[in-house]
Amino acid sequence: DYNVGDMVPYKITVDVPSNITRLKEFTLTDTPTNLKDNIDSVVVKCGETKLTKGTDYTISKDTTDGNGITFNTSEMGDYARKQLVITYNAKLLDSAVTLTDGNTNRAKLEYSNKIFPGQDDPDNPNKPENPDTKPGKDYIENTTTVYTFGLQVLKKGEQADGTRTPLEGVQFDLYKEVPEGT
């Protein structure tokens, strides 16, 4: 559960395939609903090693399909057969849906499913008829939901005769409890 305006932390773990340097595409797309990704908060790590934005990957933002991280597959050899951990934050917007439906965030990893010639692999069996043919794509997708809720408070006062009636003009200030010192 998060409040409107809160930063929601996300963590995506991706297994890097052994043939990563021969893939044409390896892209992670994030499609939030009622959330705004904080692109500046994106951190990509392999173990304790932080990958370099602009060299190992690039970030595209606010496309029709969401925000994307495109990995430079030719630079990813050191990460083959390892796991990447991508962390980032997204702000829950005031357009957030309350109660049961929640606010979804979909992550989709797309990768080319064939390696075509020209990849310095003499054993590659994939021979396209047209040299401009692009490899097909496969994907893995996962969705998570953030919930928020509205709160209606009705304060009643007890009268001398024991009846309880709503108090008029009562105002409340609600605060989120945070760890001491913050």
JSON list of C-alpha atoms in Angstrom, two decimals:
[
{"chain": "A", "resi": 1, "resn": "ASP", "atom": "CA", "xyz": [0.00, 0.00, 0.00]},
{"chain": "A", "resi": 2, "resn": "TYR", "atom": "CA", "xyz": [1.27, 3.46, -0.94]},
{"chain": "A", "resi": 3, "resn": "ASN", "atom": "CA", "xyz": [-0.10, 6.98, -0.72]},
{"chain": "A", "resi": 4, "resn": "VAL", "atom": "CA", "xyz": [-0.43, 9.37, -3.63]},
{"chain": "A", "resi": 5, "resn": "GLY", "atom": "CA", "xyz": [2.90, 11.16, -3.97]},
{"chain": "A", "resi": 6, "resn": "ASP", "atom": "CA", "xyz": [4.93, 8.28, -2.50]},
{"chain": "A", "resi": 7, "resn": "MET", "atom": "CA", "xyz": [7.92, 6.92, -4.36]},
{"chain": "A", "resi": 8, "resn": "VAL", "atom": "CA", "xyz": [7.37, 3.20, -4.97]},
{"chain": "A", "resi": 9, "resn": "PRO", "atom": "CA", "xyz": [10.57, 1.13, -5.18]},
{"chain": "A", "resi": 10, "resn": "TYR", "atom": "CA", "xyz": [10.89, -1.47, -7.94]},
{"chain": "A", "resi": 11, "resn": "LYS", "atom": "CA", "xyz": [13.44, -4.22, -8.46]},
{"chain": "A", "resi": 12, "resn": "ILE", "atom": "CA", "xyz": [13.70, -6.38, -11.57]},
{"chain": "A", "resi": 13, "resn": "THR", "atom": "CA", "xyz": [16.09, -9.34, -11.80]},
{"chain": "A", "resi": 14, "resn": "VAL", "atom": "CA", "xyz": [17.10, -10.50, -15.28]},
{"chain": "A", "resi": 15, "resn": "ASP", "atom": "CA", "xyz": [19.06, -13.64, -16.18]},
{"chain": "A", "resi": 16, "resn": "VAL", "atom": "CA", "xyz": [21.54, -12.79, -18.93]},
{"chain": "A", "resi": 17, "resn": "PRO", "atom": "CA", "xyz": [21.74, -15.56, -21.56]},
{"chain": "A", "resi": 18, "resn": "SER", "atom": "CA", "xyz": [25.08, -17.13, -22.45]},
{"chain": "A", "resi": 19, "resn": "ASN", "atom": "CA", "xyz": [24.82, -15.86, -26.05]},
{"chain": "A", "resi": 20, "resn": "ILE", "atom": "CA", "xyz": [24.04, -12.24, -25.11]},
{"chain": "A", "resi": 21, "resn": "THR", "atom": "CA", "xyz": [26.76, -10.78, -27.35]},
{"chain": "A", "resi": 22, "resn": "ARG", "atom": "CA", "xyz": [25.20, -12.44, -30.39]},
{"chain": "A", "resi": 23, "resn": "LEU", "atom": "CA", "xyz": [21.66, -11.22, -29.79]},
{"chain": "A", "resi": 24, "resn": "LYS", "atom": "CA", "xyz": [20.37, -8.33, -31.87]},
{"chain": "A", "resi": 25, "resn": "GLU", "atom": "CA", "xyz": [18.09, -7.05, -29.10]},
{"chain": "A", "resi": 26, "resn": "PHE", "atom": "CA", "xyz": [17.84, -7.21, -25.32]},
{"chain": "A", "resi": 27, "resn": "THR", "atom": "CA", "xyz": [15.42, -4.54, -24.09]},
{"chain": "A", "resi": 28, "resn": "LEU", "atom": "CA", "xyz": [13.48, -4.09, -20.86]},
{"chain": "A", "resi": 29, "resn": "THR", "atom": "CA", "xyz": [10.34, -1.92, -21.10]},
{"chain": "A", "resi": 30, "resn": "ASP", "atom": "CA", "xyz": [8.44, -0.61, -18.08]},
{"chain": "A", "resi": 31, "resn": "THR", "atom": "CA", "xyz": [4.82, 0.45, -18.60]},
{"chain": "A", "resi": 32, "resn": "PRO", "atom": "CA", "xyz": [3.37, 2.08, -15.48]},
{"chain": "A", "resi": 33, "resn": "THR", "atom": "CA", "xyz": [-0.29, 2.98, -14.94]},
{"chain": "A", "resi": 34, "resn": "ASN", "atom": "CA", "xyz": [-0.92, 5.97, -12.65]},
{"chain": "A", "resi": 35, "resn": "LEU", "atom": "CA", "xyz": [2.78, 5.93, -11.79]},
{"chain": "A", "resi": 36, "resn": "LYS", "atom": "CA", "xyz": [5.60, 8.10, -13.15]},
{"chain": "A", "resi": 37, "resn": "ASP", "atom": "CA", "xyz": [9.00, 6.43, -13.41]},
{"chain": "A", "resi": 38, "resn": "ASN", "atom": "CA", "xyz": [11.92, 8.39, -12.01]},
{"chain": "A", "resi": 39, "resn": "ILE", "atom": "CA", "xyz": [14.39, 7.72, -14.83]},
{"chain": "A", "resi": 40, "resn": "ASP", "atom": "CA", "xyz": [17.23, 9.29, -12.84]},
{"chain": "A", "resi": 41, "resn": "SER", "atom": "CA", "xyz": [16.83, 6.64, -10.12]},
{"chain": "A", "resi": 42, "resn": "VAL", "atom": "CA", "xyz": [17.60, 3.71, -12.46]},
{"chain": "A", "resi": 43, "resn": "VAL", "atom": "CA", "xyz": [20.57, 1.61, -11.31]},
{"chain": "A", "resi": 44, "resn": "VAL", "atom": "CA", "xyz": [21.68, -1.53, -13.16]},
{"chain": "A", "resi": 45, "resn": "LYS", "atom": "CA", "xyz": [24.05, -3.89, -11.34]},
{"chain": "A", "resi": 46, "resn": "CYS", "atom": "CA", "xyz": [25.60, -7.30, -11.80]},
{"chain": "A", "resi": 47, "resn": "GLY", "atom": "CA", "xyz": [26.60, -8.37, -8.31]},
{"chain": "A", "resi": 48, "resn": "GLU", "atom": "CA", "xyz": [28.44, -5.34, -6.92]},
{"chain": "A", "resi": 49, "resn": "THR", "atom": "CA", "xyz": [29.41, -4.06, -10.39]},
{"chain": "A", "resi": 50, "resn": "LYS", "atom": "CA", "xyz": [27.37, -1.09, -11.58]},
{"chain": "A", "resi": 51, "resn": "LEU", "atom": "CA", "xyz": [26.80, -1.05, -15.35]},
{"chain": "A", "resi": 52, "resn": "THR", "atom": "CA", "xyz": [27.52, 2.17, -17.20]},
{"chain": "A", "resi": 53, "resn": "LYS", "atom": "CA", "xyz": [24.66, 4.16, -18.70]},
{"chain": "A", "resi": 54, "resn": "GLY", "atom": "CA", "xyz": [25.52, 5.14, -22.26]},
{"chain": "A", "resi": 55, "resn": "THR", "atom": "CA", "xyz": [28.00, 2.28, -22.68]},
{"chain": "A", "resi": 56, "resn": "ASP", "atom": "CA", "xyz": [26.31, -0.87, -21.38]},
{"chain": "A", "resi": 57, "resn": "TYR", "atom": "CA", "xyz": [22.74, 0.41, -21.80]},
{"chain": "A", "resi": 58, "resn": "THR", "atom": "CA", "xyz": [20.64, 3.39, -22.83]},
{"chain": "A", "resi": 59, "resn": "ILE", "atom": "CA", "xyz": [17.35, 4.61, -21.43]},
{"chain": "A", "resi": 60, "resn": "SER", "atom": "CA", "xyz": [14.44, 5.84, -23.51]},
{"chain": "A", "resi": 61, "resn": "LYS", "atom": "CA", "xyz": [11.55, 7.46, -21.71]},
{"chain": "A", "resi": 62, "resn": "ASP", "atom": "CA", "xyz": [7.90, 8.19, -22.24]},
{"chain": "A", "resi": 63, "resn": "THR", "atom": "CA", "xyz": [7.42, 6.26, -25.46]},
{"chain": "A", "resi": 64, "resn": "THR", "atom": "CA", "xyz": [4.02, 4.83, -26.35]},
{"chain": "A", "resi": 65, "resn": "ASP", "atom": "CA", "xyz": [5.18, 1.48, -24.99]},
{"chain": "A", "resi": 66, "resn": "GLY", "atom": "CA", "xyz": [6.60, 2.90, -21.76]},
{"chain": "A", "resi": 67, "resn": "ASN", "atom": "CA", "xyz": [10.12, 3.59, -20.57]},
{"chain": "A", "resi": 68, "resn": "GLY", "atom": "CA", "xyz": [12.85, 1.34, -21.90]},
{"chain": "A", "resi": 69, "resn": "ILE", "atom": "CA", "xyz": [16.34, 0.16, -21.10]},
{"chain": "A", "resi": 70, "resn": "THR", "atom": "CA", "xyz": [18.11, -1.11, -24.20]},
{"chain": "A", "resi": 71, "resn": "PHE", "atom": "CA", "xyz": [21.22, -3.11, -23.47]},
{"chain": "A", "resi": 72, "resn": "ASN", "atom": "CA", "xyz": [24.21, -2.84, -25.80]},
{"chain": "A", "resi": 73, "resn": "THR", "atom": "CA", "xyz": [24.54, -6.59, -26.36]},
{"chain": "A", "resi": 74, "resn": "SER", "atom": "CA", "xyz": [28.07, -6.33, -27.81]},
{"chain": "A", "resi": 75, "resn": "GLU", "atom": "CA", "xyz": [29.25, -4.90, -24.46]},
{"chain": "A", "resi": 76, "resn": "MET", "atom": "CA", "xyz": [27.49, -7.51, -22.30]},
{"chain": "A", "resi": 77, "resn": "GLY", "atom": "CA", "xyz": [29.96, -10.43, -22.59]},
{"chain": "A", "resi": 78, "resn": "ASP", "atom": "CA", "xyz": [31.17, -10.06, -18.99]},
{"chain": "A", "resi": 79, "resn": "TYR", "atom": "CA", "xyz": [27.60, -10.51, -17.76]},
{"chain": "A", "resi": 80, "resn": "ALA", "atom": "CA", "xyz": [26.72, -13.69, -19.70]},
{"chain": "A", "resi": 81, "resn": "ARG", "atom": "CA", "xyz": [25.13, -16.37, -17.47]},
{"chain": "A", "resi": 82, "resn": "LYS", "atom": "CA", "xyz": [24.83, -13.89, -14.61]},
{"chain": "A", "resi": 83, "resn": "GLN", "atom": "CA", "xyz": [21.98, -11.85, -13.19]},
{"chain": "A", "resi": 84, "resn": "LEU", "atom": "CA", "xyz": [21.33, -8.16, -13.64]},
{"chain": "A", "resi": 85, "resn": "VAL", "atom": "CA", "xyz": [19.41, -6.32, -10.94]},
{"chain": "A", "resi": 86, "resn": "ILE", "atom": "CA", "xyz": [17.62, -3.18, -12.10]},
{"chain": "A", "resi": 87, "resn": "THR", "atom": "CA", "xyz": [16.27, -0.89, -9.37]},
{"chain": "A", "resi": 88, "resn": "TYR", "atom": "CA", "xyz": [14.30, 2.32, -9.76]},
{"chain": "A", "resi": 89, "resn": "ASN", "atom": "CA", "xyz": [11.50, 4.35, -8.19]},
{"chain": "A", "resi": 90, "resn": "ALA", "atom": "CA", "xyz": [8.14, 5.47, -9.52]},
{"chain": "A", "resi": 91, "resn": "LYS", "atom": "CA", "xyz": [5.90, 8.17, -8.04]},
{"chain": "A", "resi": 92, "resn": "LEU", "atom": "CA", "xyz": [2.26, 7.25, -7.37]},
{"chain": "A", "resi": 93, "resn": "LEU", "atom": "CA", "xyz": [0.25, 9.95, -9.15]},
{"chain": "A", "resi": 94, "resn": "ASP", "atom": "CA", "xyz": [-2.92, 11.64, -7.96]},
{"chain": "A", "resi": 95, "resn": "SER", "atom": "CA", "xyz": [-4.73, 9.85, -10.80]},
{"chain": "A", "resi": 96, "resn": "ALA", "atom": "CA", "xyz": [-4.18, 6.59, -8.88]},
{"chain": "A", "resi": 97, "resn": "VAL", "atom": "CA", "xyz": [-7.12, 4.19, -8.72]},
{"chain": "A", "resi": 98, "resn": "THR", "atom": "CA", "xyz": [-8.19, 3.42, -5.18]},
{"chain": "A", "resi": 99, "resn": "LEU", "atom": "CA", "xyz": [-9.26, 0.18, -3.54]},
{"chain": "A", "resi": 100, "resn": "THR", "atom": "CA", "xyz": [-9.61, -3.10, -5.42]},
{"chain": "A", "resi": 101, "resn": "ASP", "atom": "CA", "xyz": [-8.27, -2.39, -8.92]},
{"chain": "A", "resi": 102, "resn": "GLY", "atom": "CA", "xyz": [-4.92, -0.97, -7.94]},
{"chain": "A", "resi": 103, "resn": "ASN", "atom": "CA", "xyz": [-2.31, 0.60, -10.22]},
{"chain": "A", "resi": 104, "resn": "THR", "atom": "CA", "xyz": [-0.27, -1.74, -12.39]},
{"chain": "A", "resi": 105, "resn": "ASN", "atom": "CA", "xyz": [3.31, -1.62, -13.53]},
{"chain": "A", "resi": 106, "resn": "ARG", "atom": "CA", "xyz": [4.24, -4.01, -16.33]},
{"chain": "A", "resi": 107, "resn": "ALA", "atom": "CA", "xyz": [7.83, -4.94, -17.11]},
{"chain": "A", "resi": 108, "resn": "LYS", "atom": "CA", "xyz": [8.56, -6.68, -20.40]},
{"chain": "A", "resi": 109, "resn": "LEU", "atom": "CA", "xyz": [11.95, -8.07, -21.46]},
{"chain": "A", "resi": 110, "resn": "GLU", "atom": "CA", "xyz": [12.18, -8.49, -25.24]},
{"chain": "A", "resi": 111, "resn": "TYR", "atom": "CA", "xyz": [15.04, -10.30, -26.92]},
{"chain": "A", "resi": 112, "resn": "SER", "atom": "CA", "xyz": [15.81, -11.58, -30.37]},
{"chain": "A", "resi": 113, "resn": "ASN", "atom": "CA", "xyz": [15.19, -15.30, -30.59]},
{"chain": "A", "resi": 114, "resn": "LYS", "atom": "CA", "xyz": [17.47, -16.06, -33.52]},
{"chain": "A", "resi": 115, "resn": "ILE", "atom": "CA", "xyz": [21.05, -15.23, -34.32]},
{"chain": "A", "resi": 116, "resn": "PHE", "atom": "CA", "xyz": [21.55, -14.42, -37.98]},
{"chain": "A", "resi": 117, "resn": "PRO", "atom": "CA", "xyz": [24.78, -14.62, -39.97]},
{"chain": "A", "resi": 118, "resn": "GLY", "atom": "CA", "xyz": [27.23, -11.78, -39.63]},
{"chain": "A", "resi": 119, "resn": "GLN", "atom": "CA", "xyz": [27.60, -12.45, -35.93]},
{"chain": "A", "resi": 120, "resn": "ASP", "atom": "CA", "xyz": [31.02, -14.16, -36.29]},
{"chain": "A", "resi": 121, "resn": "ASP", "atom": "CA", "xyz": [29.49, -17.55, -35.58]},
{"chain": "A", "resi": 122, "resn": "PRO", "atom": "CA", "xyz": [30.41, -20.11, -38.29]},
{"chain": "A", "resi": 123, "resn": "ASP", "atom": "CA", "xyz": [28.12, -22.71, -36.69]},
{"chain": "A", "resi": 124, "resn": "ASN", "atom": "CA", "xyz": [25.04, -20.49, -36.87]},
{"chain": "A", "resi": 125, "resn": "PRO", "atom": "CA", "xyz": [22.30, -22.48, -38.69]},
{"chain": "A", "resi": 126, "resn": "ASN", "atom": "CA", "xyz": [19.99, -19.49, -39.23]},
{"chain": "A", "resi": 127, "resn": "LYS", "atom": "CA", "xyz": [20.28, -18.33, -42.83]},
{"chain": "A", "resi": 128, "resn": "PRO", "atom": "CA", "xyz": [17.66, -15.74, -43.82]},
{"chain": "A", "resi": 129, "resn": "GLU", "atom": "CA", "xyz": [16.60, -15.64, -47.43]},
{"chain": "A", "resi": 130, "resn": "ASN", "atom": "CA", "xyz": [16.60, -11.85, -47.39]},
{"chain": "A", "resi": 131, "resn": "PRO", "atom": "CA", "xyz": [19.65, -10.13, -45.86]},
{"chain": "A", "resi": 132, "resn": "ASP", "atom": "CA", "xyz": [17.39, -7.38, -44.49]},
{"chain": "A", "resi": 133, "resn": "THR", "atom": "CA", "xyz": [15.36, -9.91, -42.51]},
{"chain": "A", "resi": 134, "resn": "LYS", "atom": "CA", "xyz": [15.29, -9.14, -38.81]},
{"chain": "A", "resi": 135, "resn": "PRO", "atom": "CA", "xyz": [15.23, -11.87, -36.19]},
{"chain": "A", "resi": 136, "resn": "GLY", "atom": "CA", "xyz": [11.98, -12.62, -34.44]},
{"chain": "A", "resi": 137, "resn": "LYS", "atom": "CA", "xyz": [11.42, -11.65, -30.83]},
{"chain": "A", "resi": 138, "resn": "ASP", "atom": "CA", "xyz": [10.49, -13.47, -27.68]},
{"chain": "A", "resi": 139, "resn": "TYR", "atom": "CA", "xyz": [9.58, -11.85, -24.42]},
{"chain": "A", "resi": 140, "resn": "ILE", "atom": "CA", "xyz": [9.12, -12.40, -20.72]},
{"chain": "A", "resi": 141, "resn": "GLU", "atom": "CA", "xyz": [6.56, -10.25, -18.94]},
{"chain": "A", "resi": 142, "resn": "ASN", "atom": "CA", "xyz": [5.62, -9.60, -15.34]},
{"chain": "A", "resi": 143, "resn": "THR", "atom": "CA", "xyz": [3.11, -7.24, -13.73]},
{"chain": "A", "resi": 144, "resn": "THR", "atom": "CA", "xyz": [2.86, -5.91, -10.20]},
{"chain": "A", "resi": 145, "resn": "THR", "atom": "CA", "xyz": [0.09, -3.85, -8.59]},
{"chain": "A", "resi": 146, "resn": "VAL", "atom": "CA", "xyz": [0.34, -0.93, -6.17]},
{"chain": "A", "resi": 147, "resn": "TYR", "atom": "CA", "xyz": [-2.70, -0.27, -4.01]},
{"chain": "A", "resi": 148, "resn": "THR", "atom": "CA", "xyz": [-3.84, 2.96, -2.42]},
{"chain": "A", "resi": 149, "resn": "PHE", "atom": "CA", "xyz": [-7.08, 3.77, -0.71]},
{"chain": "A", "resi": 150, "resn": "GLY", "atom": "CA", "xyz": [-9.36, 6.62, 0.30]},
{"chain": "A", "resi": 151, "resn": "LEU", "atom": "CA", "xyz": [-10.48, 7.16, 3.85]},
{"chain": "A", "resi": 152, "resn": "GLN", "atom": "CA", "xyz": [-13.76, 8.65, 5.05]},
{"chain": "A", "resi": 153, "resn": "VAL", "atom": "CA", "xyz": [-13.93, 9.60, 8.71]},
{"chain": "A", "resi": 154, "resn": "LEU", "atom": "CA", "xyz": [-17.12, 10.40, 10.58]},
{"chain": "A", "resi": 155, "resn": "LYS", "atom": "CA", "xyz": [-16.55, 11.67, 14.11]},
{"chain": "A", "resi": 156, "resn": "LYS", "atom": "CA", "xyz": [-19.50, 11.30, 16.47]},
{"chain": "A", "resi": 157, "resn": "GLY", "atom": "CA", "xyz": [-19.90, 12.88, 19.85]},
{"chain": "A", "resi": 158, "resn": "GLU", "atom": "CA", "xyz": [-21.87, 11.44, 22.74]},
{"chain": "A", "resi": 159, "resn": "GLN", "atom": "CA", "xyz": [-24.75, 13.62, 23.88]},
{"chain": "A", "resi": 160, "resn": "ALA", "atom": "CA", "xyz": [-26.02, 13.93, 27.46]},
{"chain": "A", "resi": 161, "resn": "ASP", "atom": "CA", "xyz": [-28.83, 11.45, 26.73]},
{"chain": "A", "resi": 162, "resn": "GLY", "atom": "CA", "xyz": [-26.30, 8.86, 25.48]},
{"chain": "A", "resi": 163, "resn": "THR", "atom": "CA", "xyz": [-27.01, 9.24, 21.77]},
{"chain": "A", "resi": 164, "resn": "ARG", "atom": "CA", "xyz": [-24.11, 9.67, 19.37]},
{"chain": "A", "resi": 165, "resn": "THR", "atom": "CA", "xyz": [-24.44, 12.31, 16.66]},
{"chain": "A", "resi": 166, "resn": "PRO", "atom": "CA", "xyz": [-22.02, 13.45, 13.98]},
{"chain": "A", "resi": 167, "resn": "LEU", "atom": "CA", "xyz": [-19.93, 16.47, 14.96]},
{"chain": "A", "resi": 168, "resn": "GLU", "atom": "CA", "xyz": [-20.04, 19.32, 12.48]},
{"chain": "A", "resi": 169, "resn": "GLY", "atom": "CA", "xyz": [-16.96, 21.22, 11.31]},
{"chain": "A", "resi": 170, "resn": "VAL", "atom": "CA", "xyz": [-14.49, 18.67, 12.67]},
{"chain": "A", "resi": 171, "resn": "GLN", "atom": "CA", "xyz": [-11.21, 18.49, 10.76]},
{"chain": "A", "resi": 172, "resn": "PHE", "atom": "CA", "xyz": [-8.49, 15.85, 10.99]},
{"chain": "A", "resi": 173, "resn": "ASP", "atom": "CA", "xyz": [-4.85, 15.87, 9.99]},
{"chain": "A", "resi": 174, "resn": "LEU", "atom": "CA", "xyz": [-3.66, 12.39, 9.04]},
{"chain": "A", "resi": 175, "resn": "TYR", "atom": "CA", "xyz": [0.04, 11.63, 8.95]},
{"chain": "A", "resi": 176, "resn": "LYS", "atom": "CA", "xyz": [1.97, 8.67, 7.69]},
{"chain": "A", "resi": 177, "resn": "GLU", "atom": "CA", "xyz": [4.12, 7.13, 10.38]},
{"chain": "A", "resi": 178, "resn": "VAL", "atom": "CA", "xyz": [7.77, 7.09, 9.32]},
{"chain": "A", "resi": 179, "resn": "PRO", "atom": "CA", "xyz": [10.86, 5.72, 11.05]},
{"chain": "A", "resi": 180, "resn": "GLU", "atom": "CA", "xyz": [12.19, 7.96, 13.80]},
{"chain": "A", "resi": 181, "resn": "GLY", "atom": "CA", "xyz": [14.69, 10.54, 12.55]},
{"chain": "A", "resi": 182, "resn": "THR", "atom": "CA", "xyz": [13.19, 10.93, 9.07]}
]
